[in-house]
Amino acid sequence: MLSTETINTLIFNSFDEIETVWRSFEESSDNTAFQNFDWLKHWYDSVGVASGCRACLVVVEYPVGQPVMLLPLGIEKRQGVNCLVWLGGAVSDYHGPLLSPQLSENFTQDFFQKAWQAIQVSLPAYDAILFEKMPKDIGAQLNPFVSLSCIPTASNAHFTYLGTQFDGFLKAKRSSKSISTEKRKHRRLQEYGQVEFVIASDSKQIKRFLADMIAQKVRSYMEMGVANLFESKEVCDFFNVLSAQAIPLGFVHLSALMLDDRIIATHWGLVYKKRFYHLYPTYEQSELTKYAPGGLLMWHLFEWCIDNGIEIYDFTIGDEPYKDQWCDQELKLYDYYQGKTVLGLCYAWAFKTSRLLKRKIKHTPALWKVAQSVRAFLGKIRH
């Protein structure tokens, strides 16, 4: 019978201290690309430290010397409240732990609850827990953190299995009429010049494609009236440094659709454990928009993934309608808010209430349509 006394909890405050343990555990663990060591270390060095976040990297061992769970946590101050959060912030679509593949076989939910209480005692003091965008499943097992008193995240994630043949994948997902319409748009695009799918491979291409991706994404944020992720210098540094270092390793995938020497669409994503993460698709707003250059680039990405043995194409978080055309799998995401002090209780309640309201609006078509219109209008006023 397992007991909390048999668990060994180790707390590390720097990535350098935990690197060897993390990399070794990550190789066989169930986790997403957003818990990759390099991803989170670059985020922490670029964004986390600048925001005053303090790393609390937890390794849970059972028995001693045998890691079964790794929690990339941090404590950051928000409006004077010390909050326990998953590291990775806004750039990470999935937050959560790295799990031993055998974890669910050896640990019951009741045991996890007791173990989680023991872990919290080992952590530095904080006022509130703000855990967001936690996937229900991690690898082949249930994420133990969704057994807490969670609420659904405002949006879910979507993915699809690719198969082994590109043509077969297209026919399985789209009607013959739809495929013909898209191919006709692609032919019309070729009337303007040579159309080419290019994957960034050298420093010059990386800098150019990334600059265009960010510029096109910023324009999109402005049009929608949403927060501009790239307004932060630290976030831009994160993308620049990670791209330069991780593209040669195959972890970051940066591509563009070129019309002669003109970039008309881009995509920045991740490749990890036979899964492609579709993260930042963009396109140039021009007379060519009606020919769907972003859609053509996505077709090229599907084909590249299939040719390179990628099994899953993950569109990640967001319930955009176009994802329904390609995805037959939904990954539910959850948030957990819990106060530990009087101040933290008030802060966690406010967060939870706002997230419940956001989900209500997003899942009520009439309200969501109004919210999108108001948001876009306010965005135009601000810019």
Short mmCIF file of C-alpha atoms in Angstrom, two decimals:
data_model
loop_
_atom_site.label_atom_id
_atom_site.label_comp_id
_atom_site.label_asym_id
_atom_site.label_seq_id
_atom_site.Cartn_x
_atom_site.Cartn_y
_atom_site.Cartn_z
CA MET A 1 0.00 0.00 0.00
CA LEU A 2 1.47 3.33 -1.06
CA SER A 3 1.58 6.18 1.42
CA THR A 4 2.67 9.79 1.16
CA GLU A 5 5.61 8.94 3.44
CA THR A 6 7.12 6.79 0.68
CA ILE A 7 7.25 9.72 -1.76
CA ASN A 8 10.41 11.76 -2.11
CA THR A 9 9.86 15.35 -3.28
CA LEU A 10 12.76 17.39 -4.64
CA ILE A 11 12.51 21.13 -5.33
CA PHE A 12 14.93 22.78 -7.76
CA ASN A 13 15.15 26.54 -8.25
CA SER A 14 17.16 26.60 -11.46
CA PHE A 15 17.09 24.81 -14.79
CA ASP A 16 20.82 24.15 -14.60
CA GLU A 17 20.37 22.11 -11.41
CA ILE A 18 17.62 19.93 -12.84
CA GLU A 19 18.77 19.63 -16.46
CA THR A 20 20.27 16.13 -16.28
CA VAL A 21 17.29 14.69 -14.41
CA TRP A 22 14.77 16.47 -16.64
CA ARG A 23 16.31 15.46 -19.97
CA SER A 24 16.65 11.85 -18.88
CA PHE A 25 13.07 11.67 -17.60
CA GLU A 26 11.64 13.52 -20.60
CA GLU A 27 12.88 10.92 -23.08
CA SER A 28 10.43 8.30 -21.84
CA SER A 29 7.79 10.44 -20.11
CA ASP A 30 4.30 11.36 -21.26
CA ASN A 31 4.26 15.10 -21.89
CA THR A 32 3.61 17.69 -24.58
CA ALA A 33 6.11 19.83 -26.48
CA PHE A 34 5.38 22.66 -24.04
CA GLN A 35 7.06 20.71 -21.24
CA ASN A 36 10.20 20.14 -23.30
CA PHE A 37 13.27 21.27 -21.33
CA ASP A 38 14.55 23.64 -24.02
CA TRP A 39 11.14 25.22 -24.58
CA LEU A 40 10.64 26.07 -20.91
CA LYS A 41 14.24 27.05 -20.22
CA HIS A 42 14.21 29.52 -23.11
CA TRP A 43 10.84 30.84 -21.96
CA TYR A 44 12.07 31.24 -18.40
CA ASP A 45 15.32 32.95 -19.42
CA SER A 46 13.55 35.32 -21.83
CA VAL A 47 10.14 35.94 -20.28
CA GLY A 48 9.91 34.36 -16.83
CA VAL A 49 12.87 36.06 -15.18
CA ALA A 50 11.91 39.45 -16.64
CA SER A 51 8.40 39.12 -15.15
CA GLY A 52 9.78 38.24 -11.72
CA CYS A 53 8.76 34.58 -11.86
CA ARG A 54 10.61 32.27 -9.46
CA ALA A 55 11.10 28.71 -10.70
CA CYS A 56 9.93 25.87 -8.44
CA LEU A 57 10.79 22.74 -10.39
CA VAL A 58 9.42 19.69 -8.59
CA VAL A 59 10.57 16.11 -9.05
CA VAL A 60 8.43 13.44 -7.40
CA GLU A 61 10.21 10.14 -6.80
CA TYR A 62 8.77 6.75 -5.91
CA PRO A 63 10.76 4.97 -4.72
CA VAL A 64 13.66 7.29 -3.90
CA GLY A 65 15.78 7.83 -7.00
CA GLN A 66 12.97 6.87 -9.41
CA PRO A 67 11.17 9.95 -10.85
CA VAL A 68 7.49 9.40 -11.56
CA MET A 69 6.40 13.00 -12.09
CA LEU A 70 8.05 16.34 -12.87
CA LEU A 71 6.18 19.58 -12.25
CA PRO A 72 7.52 22.74 -13.99
CA LEU A 73 6.04 25.26 -11.56
CA GLY A 74 6.80 28.84 -10.68
CA ILE A 75 5.66 31.57 -8.32
CA GLU A 76 4.94 34.95 -9.85
CA LYS A 77 3.47 38.11 -8.39
CA ARG A 78 0.30 39.35 -10.06
CA GLN A 79 -1.19 42.58 -8.74
CA GLY A 80 0.52 41.99 -5.42
CA VAL A 81 -0.64 38.36 -5.16
CA ASN A 82 1.90 35.52 -5.11
CA CYS A 83 0.54 32.92 -7.53
CA LEU A 84 1.63 29.34 -8.11
CA VAL A 85 1.51 28.72 -11.87
CA TRP A 86 2.73 26.36 -14.53
CA LEU A 87 5.76 27.77 -16.33
CA GLY A 88 5.32 28.64 -19.99
CA GLY A 89 2.85 31.50 -19.85
CA ALA A 90 0.85 32.64 -22.86
CA VAL A 91 3.17 31.07 -25.45
CA SER A 92 2.36 27.55 -24.19
CA ASP A 93 -0.96 26.08 -25.30
CA TYR A 94 -0.83 23.14 -22.89
CA HIS A 95 0.31 23.36 -19.27
CA GLY A 96 0.96 20.47 -16.95
CA PRO A 97 3.39 17.85 -15.65
CA LEU A 98 5.66 15.29 -17.22
CA LEU A 99 4.46 11.82 -16.20
CA SER A 100 6.03 8.41 -16.00
CA PRO A 101 4.21 6.14 -18.49
CA GLN A 102 3.45 3.78 -15.59
CA LEU A 103 2.12 6.51 -13.30
CA SER A 104 -1.58 5.78 -13.79
CA GLU A 105 -0.96 2.07 -13.18
CA ASN A 106 0.68 2.65 -9.80
CA PHE A 107 -1.07 5.73 -8.41
CA THR A 108 -4.79 6.01 -7.66
CA GLN A 109 -6.57 9.36 -7.78
CA ASP A 110 -6.96 9.23 -4.01
CA PHE A 111 -3.23 8.78 -3.65
CA PHE A 112 -2.55 11.67 -6.03
CA GLN A 113 -4.71 13.96 -3.91
CA LYS A 114 -2.67 13.08 -0.83
CA ALA A 115 0.61 13.37 -2.71
CA TRP A 116 -0.40 16.77 -4.11
CA GLN A 117 -1.05 18.01 -0.58
CA ALA A 118 2.42 16.83 0.45
CA ILE A 119 3.99 18.57 -2.56
CA GLN A 120 2.30 21.86 -1.67
CA VAL A 121 3.78 21.72 1.82
CA SER A 122 7.25 21.48 0.28
CA LEU A 123 6.78 24.58 -1.87
CA PRO A 124 7.58 28.17 -0.85
CA ALA A 125 4.66 30.26 0.45
CA TYR A 126 2.11 31.56 -2.06
CA ASP A 127 -1.40 33.05 -1.97
CA ALA A 128 -3.21 31.33 -4.82
CA ILE A 129 -2.94 28.55 -7.39
CA LEU A 130 -3.69 29.53 -10.99
CA PHE A 131 -3.36 26.43 -13.20
CA GLU A 132 -4.69 26.98 -16.72
CA LYS A 133 -4.94 25.11 -20.04
CA MET A 134 -4.35 21.66 -18.56
CA PRO A 135 -5.12 18.84 -21.04
CA LYS A 136 -7.39 16.07 -19.82
CA ASP A 137 -5.04 13.45 -21.24
CA ILE A 138 -1.26 13.44 -21.39
CA GLY A 139 0.00 10.75 -23.70
CA ALA A 140 -2.00 7.60 -23.09
CA GLN A 141 -3.03 8.45 -19.54
CA LEU A 142 -5.33 10.77 -17.65
CA ASN A 143 -3.71 13.94 -16.36
CA PRO A 144 -3.94 13.54 -12.56
CA PHE A 145 -4.32 17.29 -12.07
CA VAL A 146 -7.77 17.30 -13.68
CA SER A 147 -8.96 15.33 -10.64
CA LEU A 148 -8.73 18.60 -8.69
CA SER A 149 -11.78 20.88 -8.56
CA CYS A 150 -11.27 22.13 -12.11
CA ILE A 151 -13.48 24.05 -14.50
CA PRO A 152 -13.39 23.68 -18.30
CA THR A 153 -11.11 26.11 -20.12
CA ALA A 154 -13.00 28.55 -22.35
CA SER A 155 -11.77 26.72 -25.48
CA ASN A 156 -10.74 23.15 -26.18
CA ALA A 157 -7.98 21.81 -28.43
CA HIS A 158 -8.34 19.83 -31.64
CA PHE A 159 -6.16 17.34 -33.49
CA THR A 160 -6.27 14.69 -36.18
CA TYR A 161 -4.45 11.51 -37.14
CA LEU A 162 -2.66 11.91 -40.47
CA GLY A 163 -2.33 8.42 -41.88
CA THR A 164 0.35 7.49 -44.41
CA GLN A 165 -0.94 8.93 -47.71
CA PHE A 166 -1.52 12.64 -48.36
CA ASP A 167 -4.15 12.11 -51.07
CA GLY A 168 -5.98 9.65 -48.86
CA PHE A 169 -5.91 12.12 -45.99
CA LEU A 170 -7.42 14.88 -48.15
CA LYS A 171 -10.18 12.63 -49.49
CA ALA A 172 -11.02 11.45 -45.98
CA LYS A 173 -11.36 14.99 -44.67
CA ARG A 174 -12.84 17.01 -47.54
CA SER A 175 -15.44 16.46 -50.23
CA SER A 176 -14.41 16.17 -53.88
CA LYS A 177 -16.07 19.52 -54.58
CA SER A 178 -14.18 21.22 -51.76
CA ILE A 179 -10.84 19.78 -52.92
CA SER A 180 -11.53 20.92 -56.49
CA THR A 181 -12.37 24.43 -55.29
CA GLU A 182 -9.14 24.68 -53.30
CA LYS A 183 -7.05 23.36 -56.18
CA ARG A 184 -8.62 25.93 -58.48
CA LYS A 185 -7.60 28.70 -56.07
CA HIS A 186 -4.08 27.30 -56.00
CA ARG A 187 -3.89 27.35 -59.81
CA ARG A 188 -5.08 30.95 -59.88
CA LEU A 189 -2.36 31.86 -57.40
CA GLN A 190 0.25 30.35 -59.70
CA GLU A 191 -0.81 32.76 -62.44
CA TYR A 192 0.89 35.54 -60.45
CA GLY A 193 4.29 33.85 -60.36
CA GLN A 194 6.20 30.84 -59.08
CA VAL A 195 4.64 29.45 -55.89
CA GLU A 196 6.98 27.52 -53.61
CA PHE A 197 6.80 25.94 -50.15
CA VAL A 198 10.05 26.70 -48.30
CA ILE A 199 11.20 25.45 -44.90
CA ALA A 200 13.63 27.80 -43.15
CA SER A 201 17.03 26.16 -42.80
CA ASP A 202 19.70 28.86 -42.53
CA SER A 203 20.04 31.94 -40.35
CA LYS A 204 19.07 34.33 -43.14
CA GLN A 205 15.83 32.48 -43.88
CA ILE A 206 15.05 32.09 -40.18
CA LYS A 207 15.37 35.83 -39.53
CA ARG A 208 13.37 36.79 -42.61
CA PHE A 209 10.55 34.28 -42.18
CA LEU A 210 10.27 34.98 -38.46
CA ALA A 211 10.12 38.75 -38.99
CA ASP A 212 7.31 38.32 -41.53
CA MET A 213 5.47 35.85 -39.31
CA ILE A 214 5.51 38.28 -36.41
CA ALA A 215 4.48 41.25 -38.58
CA GLN A 216 1.60 39.31 -40.14
CA LYS A 217 0.49 37.98 -36.75
CA VAL A 218 0.54 41.46 -35.20
CA ARG A 219 -1.69 42.70 -38.02
CA SER A 220 -4.09 39.83 -37.34
CA TYR A 221 -4.16 40.61 -33.61
CA MET A 222 -4.98 44.24 -34.40
CA GLU A 223 -7.81 43.26 -36.76
CA MET A 224 -9.35 40.96 -34.16
CA GLY A 225 -8.81 43.43 -31.32
CA VAL A 226 -7.00 40.90 -29.12
CA ALA A 227 -3.87 41.35 -27.03
CA ASN A 228 -0.69 41.54 -29.07
CA LEU A 229 1.56 38.74 -27.83
CA PHE A 230 4.55 40.21 -29.66
CA GLU A 231 4.21 43.60 -28.01
CA SER A 232 6.53 42.17 -25.37
CA LYS A 233 10.23 42.46 -26.20
CA GLU A 234 10.85 39.42 -24.02
CA VAL A 235 8.41 37.30 -26.04
CA CYS A 236 10.09 38.40 -29.28
CA ASP A 237 13.46 37.47 -27.78
CA PHE A 238 12.06 34.05 -26.88
CA PHE A 239 10.97 33.36 -30.46
CA ASN A 240 14.20 34.67 -31.97
CA VAL A 241 16.55 32.75 -29.68
CA LEU A 242 14.55 29.51 -29.67
CA SER A 243 14.14 29.57 -33.46
CA ALA A 244 17.86 30.11 -34.06
CA GLN A 245 18.80 27.24 -31.75
CA ALA A 246 15.95 24.75 -32.21
CA ILE A 247 15.28 24.87 -35.97
CA PRO A 248 18.59 23.09 -36.74
CA LEU A 249 17.58 20.44 -34.18
CA GLY A 250 14.19 19.88 -35.82
CA PHE A 251 12.17 20.94 -32.78
CA VAL A 252 10.96 24.25 -34.23
CA HIS A 253 9.50 24.19 -37.75
CA LEU A 254 9.33 27.51 -39.62
CA SER A 255 8.03 27.66 -43.17
CA ALA A 256 6.72 30.09 -45.76
CA LEU A 257 4.73 30.07 -48.95
CA MET A 258 6.70 32.11 -51.47
CA LEU A 259 5.41 33.84 -54.59
CA ASP A 260 8.66 34.40 -56.45
CA ASP A 261 10.64 36.17 -53.69
CA ARG A 262 7.58 37.43 -51.82
CA ILE A 263 6.37 35.84 -48.58
CA ILE A 264 2.59 35.47 -48.77
CA ALA A 265 2.02 33.09 -45.84
CA THR A 266 4.04 31.64 -42.96
CA HIS A 267 3.79 29.11 -40.19
CA TRP A 268 5.77 28.66 -36.96
CA GLY A 269 5.24 25.41 -35.08
CA LEU A 270 6.82 22.52 -33.23
CA VAL A 271 7.69 18.92 -34.05
CA TYR A 272 7.84 16.65 -31.03
CA LYS A 273 7.41 12.91 -30.46
CA LYS A 274 5.74 12.33 -33.86
CA ARG A 275 3.29 15.18 -33.28
CA PHE A 276 3.17 18.43 -35.25
CA TYR A 277 1.97 21.48 -33.32
CA HIS A 278 0.18 24.00 -35.54
CA LEU A 279 0.76 27.23 -33.60
CA TYR A 280 1.26 30.47 -35.54
CA PRO A 281 -0.20 30.44 -39.07
CA THR A 282 -0.19 33.81 -40.83
CA TYR A 283 -0.80 35.26 -44.27
CA GLU A 284 -0.19 38.53 -46.05
CA GLN A 285 -3.27 40.73 -46.40
CA SER A 286 -3.31 41.58 -50.11
CA GLU A 287 -5.05 41.04 -53.42
CA LEU A 288 -3.99 37.39 -53.13
CA THR A 289 -5.92 36.71 -49.92
CA LYS A 290 -8.95 35.46 -51.88
CA TYR A 291 -6.82 32.57 -53.16
CA ALA A 292 -6.26 31.28 -49.61
CA PRO A 293 -2.43 31.19 -49.48
CA GLY A 294 -2.63 30.17 -45.81
CA GLY A 295 -4.74 27.17 -46.76
CA LEU A 296 -2.27 26.13 -49.45
CA LEU A 297 0.60 26.38 -46.96
CA MET A 298 -1.33 24.16 -44.56
CA TRP A 299 -1.76 21.53 -47.31
CA HIS A 300 2.00 21.56 -47.79
CA LEU A 301 2.46 21.12 -44.04
CA PHE A 302 0.10 18.13 -44.01
CA GLU A 303 2.06 16.56 -46.85
CA TRP A 304 5.43 17.28 -45.21
CA CYS A 305 4.25 15.71 -41.95
CA ILE A 306 3.00 12.56 -43.65
CA ASP A 307 6.21 12.23 -45.67
CA ASN A 308 8.26 12.57 -42.48
CA GLY A 309 6.40 10.03 -40.36
CA ILE A 310 4.44 12.49 -38.21
CA GLU A 311 1.37 10.72 -36.83
CA ILE A 312 -0.68 13.54 -35.29
CA TYR A 313 -1.40 17.06 -36.53
CA ASP A 314 -2.32 19.11 -33.47
CA PHE A 315 -4.17 22.39 -34.06
CA THR A 316 -3.88 23.03 -30.29
CA ILE A 317 -6.16 25.36 -28.35
CA GLY A 318 -8.99 27.23 -30.02
CA ASP A 319 -12.42 26.35 -31.43
CA GLU A 320 -12.05 28.10 -34.79
CA PRO A 321 -14.54 26.66 -37.33
CA TYR A 322 -11.86 25.74 -39.90
CA LYS A 323 -10.45 23.16 -37.49
CA ASP A 324 -13.67 21.16 -37.71
CA GLN A 325 -12.94 20.60 -41.41
CA TRP A 326 -9.80 18.66 -40.54
CA CYS A 327 -10.13 17.35 -37.00
CA ASP A 328 -12.05 14.41 -35.62
CA GLN A 329 -10.44 14.49 -32.18
CA GLU A 330 -11.04 16.95 -29.35
CA LEU A 331 -8.78 17.40 -26.34
CA LYS A 332 -10.57 18.94 -23.38
CA LEU A 333 -8.65 21.50 -21.34
CA TYR A 334 -9.18 22.51 -17.73
CA ASP A 335 -8.34 25.33 -15.31
CA TYR A 336 -7.86 25.11 -11.57
CA TYR A 337 -8.07 28.12 -9.23
CA GLN A 338 -7.55 27.82 -5.49
CA GLY A 339 -6.82 30.40 -2.81
CA LYS A 340 -4.49 29.67 0.10
CA THR A 341 -4.73 32.99 1.95
CA VAL A 342 -7.58 35.50 2.30
CA LEU A 343 -6.01 37.61 -0.45
CA GLY A 344 -5.50 34.51 -2.57
CA LEU A 345 -9.07 33.33 -2.07
CA CYS A 346 -10.40 36.63 -3.40
CA TYR A 347 -7.98 36.64 -6.34
CA ALA A 348 -8.67 33.01 -7.29
CA TRP A 349 -12.44 33.61 -7.07
CA ALA A 350 -12.16 36.62 -9.40
CA PHE A 351 -10.11 34.61 -11.91
CA LYS A 352 -12.47 31.66 -11.80
CA THR A 353 -15.54 33.85 -12.22
CA SER A 354 -14.04 35.69 -15.20
CA ARG A 355 -13.08 32.41 -16.89
CA LEU A 356 -16.55 30.95 -16.39
CA LEU A 357 -18.05 34.09 -17.93
CA LYS A 358 -15.62 33.91 -20.85
CA ARG A 359 -16.56 30.29 -21.51
CA LYS A 360 -20.27 31.15 -21.32
CA ILE A 361 -19.83 33.89 -23.92
CA LYS A 362 -17.71 31.72 -26.23
CA HIS A 363 -20.21 28.87 -26.13
CA THR A 364 -23.25 31.08 -26.76
CA PRO A 365 -23.14 31.90 -30.51
CA ALA A 366 -25.15 35.13 -30.29
CA LEU A 367 -23.06 36.48 -27.40
CA TRP A 368 -19.79 35.40 -29.02
CA LYS A 369 -20.67 37.13 -32.28
CA VAL A 370 -21.37 40.38 -30.42
CA ALA A 371 -18.18 40.02 -28.34
CA GLN A 372 -16.07 39.53 -31.47
CA SER A 373 -17.59 42.60 -33.13
CA VAL A 374 -17.07 44.78 -30.07
CA ARG A 375 -13.52 43.51 -29.65
CA ALA A 376 -12.64 44.25 -33.28
CA PHE A 377 -14.19 47.73 -33.04
CA LEU A 378 -12.23 48.56 -29.89
CA GLY A 379 -9.09 47.23 -31.55
CA LYS A 380 -9.52 49.68 -34.44
CA ILE A 381 -9.98 52.56 -32.01
CA ARG A 382 -6.83 51.66 -30.09
CA HIS A 383 -4.75 51.44 -33.25
#
